[in-house]
Amino acid sequence: MIKITFLEKDDKVVKIEASGHALFAEKGKDIVCSAVSAILVGGCNALTNHQNYQIIIESGKLVIDTKDNLNENDEIVMRTILIQLMTIEESYKSYISISKKM
């Protein structure tokens, strides 16, 4: 299962952590892993101020952690990443779980 946790501060998504594998299908045919990976990596690429983030990308793990205040574009990107992941979770609850970090 892919586990996603996110942290909000002042109504802004400031951290997203993803770990695990969906195991929906064999490697190379897993549409859930593919979708999650595309959203996360594409989202990282859409951030405009990369120096403002600690980004960790490893096999089965991705972390986007804000070091400072978000600019307007990056705030929208972070929220969009989360909404897209929640959309996948609606259809594939057995393979992806999203929770808010306190």
PDB file of C-alpha atoms in Angstrom:
ATOM      1  CA  MET A   1       0.000   0.000   0.000  1.00  0.00           C
ATOM      2  CA  ILE A   2       1.126   3.547  -0.713  1.00  0.00           C
ATOM      3  CA  LYS A   3       0.852   5.695   2.389  1.00  0.00           C
ATOM      4  CA  ILE A   4       0.649   9.443   1.963  1.00  0.00           C
ATOM      5  CA  THR A   5       0.821  11.862   4.868  1.00  0.00           C
ATOM      6  CA  PHE A   6       0.537  15.591   4.574  1.00  0.00           C
ATOM      7  CA  LEU A   7       0.961  18.525   6.899  1.00  0.00           C
ATOM      8  CA  GLU A   8      -0.963  21.775   6.733  1.00  0.00           C
ATOM      9  CA  LYS A   9       0.077  25.018   8.367  1.00  0.00           C
ATOM     10  CA  ASP A  10      -2.088  28.141   8.151  1.00  0.00           C
ATOM     11  CA  ASP A  11      -4.362  26.328   5.647  1.00  0.00           C
ATOM     12  CA  LYS A  12      -1.429  25.623   3.324  1.00  0.00           C
ATOM     13  CA  VAL A  13      -0.040  22.185   2.455  1.00  0.00           C
ATOM     14  CA  VAL A  14       3.589  22.477   3.594  1.00  0.00           C
ATOM     15  CA  LYS A  15       4.709  18.836   3.514  1.00  0.00           C
ATOM     16  CA  ILE A  16       3.782  15.712   1.577  1.00  0.00           C
ATOM     17  CA  GLU A  17       5.358  12.319   2.304  1.00  0.00           C
ATOM     18  CA  ALA A  18       4.708   9.208   0.235  1.00  0.00           C
ATOM     19  CA  SER A  19       6.052   5.737   0.914  1.00  0.00           C
ATOM     20  CA  GLY A  20       5.415   2.183  -0.137  1.00  0.00           C
ATOM     21  CA  HIS A  21       4.178   0.465  -3.255  1.00  0.00           C
ATOM     22  CA  ALA A  22       0.578  -0.083  -4.315  1.00  0.00           C
ATOM     23  CA  LEU A  23       1.019  -3.735  -5.359  1.00  0.00           C
ATOM     24  CA  PHE A  24      -2.011  -3.341  -7.606  1.00  0.00           C
ATOM     25  CA  ALA A  25      -0.222  -5.255 -10.368  1.00  0.00           C
ATOM     26  CA  GLU A  26       3.239  -6.503 -11.257  1.00  0.00           C
ATOM     27  CA  LYS A  27       6.080  -4.005 -11.658  1.00  0.00           C
ATOM     28  CA  GLY A  28       5.713  -2.101 -14.907  1.00  0.00           C
ATOM     29  CA  LYS A  29       1.941  -2.655 -15.051  1.00  0.00           C
ATOM     30  CA  ASP A  30       0.881  -1.069 -11.757  1.00  0.00           C
ATOM     31  CA  ILE A  31      -1.400   1.808 -12.756  1.00  0.00           C
ATOM     32  CA  VAL A  32      -1.792   3.031  -9.172  1.00  0.00           C
ATOM     33  CA  CYS A  33       1.972   3.351  -8.617  1.00  0.00           C
ATOM     34  CA  SER A  34       2.343   4.965 -12.029  1.00  0.00           C
ATOM     35  CA  ALA A  35      -0.343   7.536 -11.332  1.00  0.00           C
ATOM     36  CA  VAL A  36       0.992   8.412  -7.884  1.00  0.00           C
ATOM     37  CA  SER A  37       4.561   8.679  -9.179  1.00  0.00           C
ATOM     38  CA  ALA A  38       3.526  10.886 -12.093  1.00  0.00           C
ATOM     39  CA  ILE A  39       1.580  13.236  -9.820  1.00  0.00           C
ATOM     40  CA  LEU A  40       4.376  13.517  -7.259  1.00  0.00           C
ATOM     41  CA  VAL A  41       7.297  13.913  -9.669  1.00  0.00           C
ATOM     42  CA  GLY A  42       5.312  16.192 -11.972  1.00  0.00           C
ATOM     43  CA  GLY A  43       4.333  18.273  -8.965  1.00  0.00           C
ATOM     44  CA  CYS A  44       7.971  18.580  -7.870  1.00  0.00           C
ATOM     45  CA  ASN A  45       8.854  19.727 -11.389  1.00  0.00           C
ATOM     46  CA  ALA A  46       6.085  22.364 -11.261  1.00  0.00           C
ATOM     47  CA  LEU A  47       7.423  24.007  -8.081  1.00  0.00           C
ATOM     48  CA  THR A  48       9.067  27.307  -8.993  1.00  0.00           C
ATOM     49  CA  ASN A  49      11.307  27.843  -5.970  1.00  0.00           C
ATOM     50  CA  HIS A  50      13.196  24.545  -5.547  1.00  0.00           C
ATOM     51  CA  GLN A  51      15.608  26.092  -3.036  1.00  0.00           C
ATOM     52  CA  ASN A  52      12.638  26.492  -0.686  1.00  0.00           C
ATOM     53  CA  TYR A  53      12.154  22.709  -0.403  1.00  0.00           C
ATOM     54  CA  GLN A  54      13.818  19.602   0.836  1.00  0.00           C
ATOM     55  CA  ILE A  55      12.877  17.058  -1.807  1.00  0.00           C
ATOM     56  CA  ILE A  56      13.787  13.412  -1.333  1.00  0.00           C
ATOM     57  CA  ILE A  57      13.145  10.936  -4.143  1.00  0.00           C
ATOM     58  CA  GLU A  58      14.062   7.289  -3.560  1.00  0.00           C
ATOM     59  CA  SER A  59      12.584   3.972  -4.591  1.00  0.00           C
ATOM     60  CA  GLY A  60       9.260   3.724  -2.795  1.00  0.00           C
ATOM     61  CA  LYS A  61       9.612   7.129  -1.100  1.00  0.00           C
ATOM     62  CA  LEU A  62       9.115  10.785  -1.961  1.00  0.00           C
ATOM     63  CA  VAL A  63       9.096  13.745   0.415  1.00  0.00           C
ATOM     64  CA  ILE A  64       8.361  17.373  -0.394  1.00  0.00           C
ATOM     65  CA  ASP A  65       9.034  19.525   2.673  1.00  0.00           C
ATOM     66  CA  THR A  66       8.753  23.307   2.665  1.00  0.00           C
ATOM     67  CA  LYS A  67      11.632  25.120   4.349  1.00  0.00           C
ATOM     68  CA  ASP A  68      10.087  28.595   4.212  1.00  0.00           C
ATOM     69  CA  ASN A  69       6.878  30.359   3.195  1.00  0.00           C
ATOM     70  CA  LEU A  70       5.196  29.185   0.005  1.00  0.00           C
ATOM     71  CA  ASN A  71       4.807  31.560  -2.899  1.00  0.00           C
ATOM     72  CA  GLU A  72       1.355  31.636  -4.521  1.00  0.00           C
ATOM     73  CA  ASN A  73       2.272  29.306  -7.404  1.00  0.00           C
ATOM     74  CA  ASP A  74       3.853  26.697  -5.159  1.00  0.00           C
ATOM     75  CA  GLU A  75       0.915  26.829  -2.751  1.00  0.00           C
ATOM     76  CA  ILE A  76      -1.380  25.974  -5.663  1.00  0.00           C
ATOM     77  CA  VAL A  77       0.960  23.178  -6.814  1.00  0.00           C
ATOM     78  CA  MET A  78       1.106  21.572  -3.356  1.00  0.00           C
ATOM     79  CA  ARG A  79      -2.701  21.710  -2.971  1.00  0.00           C
ATOM     80  CA  THR A  80      -3.163  20.318  -6.492  1.00  0.00           C
ATOM     81  CA  ILE A  81      -0.819  17.389  -5.766  1.00  0.00           C
ATOM     82  CA  LEU A  82      -2.875  16.537  -2.687  1.00  0.00           C
ATOM     83  CA  ILE A  83      -6.228  16.821  -4.493  1.00  0.00           C
ATOM     84  CA  GLN A  84      -5.003  14.581  -7.325  1.00  0.00           C
ATOM     85  CA  LEU A  85      -3.786  11.962  -4.859  1.00  0.00           C
ATOM     86  CA  MET A  86      -7.126  12.078  -3.004  1.00  0.00           C
ATOM     87  CA  THR A  87      -8.881  11.486  -6.322  1.00  0.00           C
ATOM     88  CA  ILE A  88      -6.867   8.295  -6.841  1.00  0.00           C
ATOM     89  CA  GLU A  89      -7.593   7.225  -3.263  1.00  0.00           C
ATOM     90  CA  GLU A  90     -11.355   7.453  -3.933  1.00  0.00           C
ATOM     91  CA  SER A  91     -11.117   4.695  -6.547  1.00  0.00           C
ATOM     92  CA  TYR A  92      -8.270   2.615  -5.107  1.00  0.00           C
ATOM     93  CA  LYS A  93      -8.714   2.655  -1.307  1.00  0.00           C
ATOM     94  CA  SER A  94      -7.074  -0.767  -0.949  1.00  0.00           C
ATOM     95  CA  TYR A  95      -3.874   0.508  -2.551  1.00  0.00           C
ATOM     96  CA  ILE A  96      -3.414   4.095  -1.341  1.00  0.00           C
ATOM     97  CA  SER A  97      -4.100   5.711   2.013  1.00  0.00           C
ATOM     98  CA  ILE A  98      -3.900   9.447   2.762  1.00  0.00           C
ATOM     99  CA  SER A  99      -3.804  10.945   6.223  1.00  0.00           C
ATOM    100  CA  LYS A 100      -3.241  14.336   7.739  1.00  0.00           C
ATOM    101  CA  LYS A 101      -0.209  14.638   9.973  1.00  0.00           C
ATOM    102  CA  MET A 102      -0.788  16.488  13.218  1.00  0.00           C
TER     103      MET A 102
END
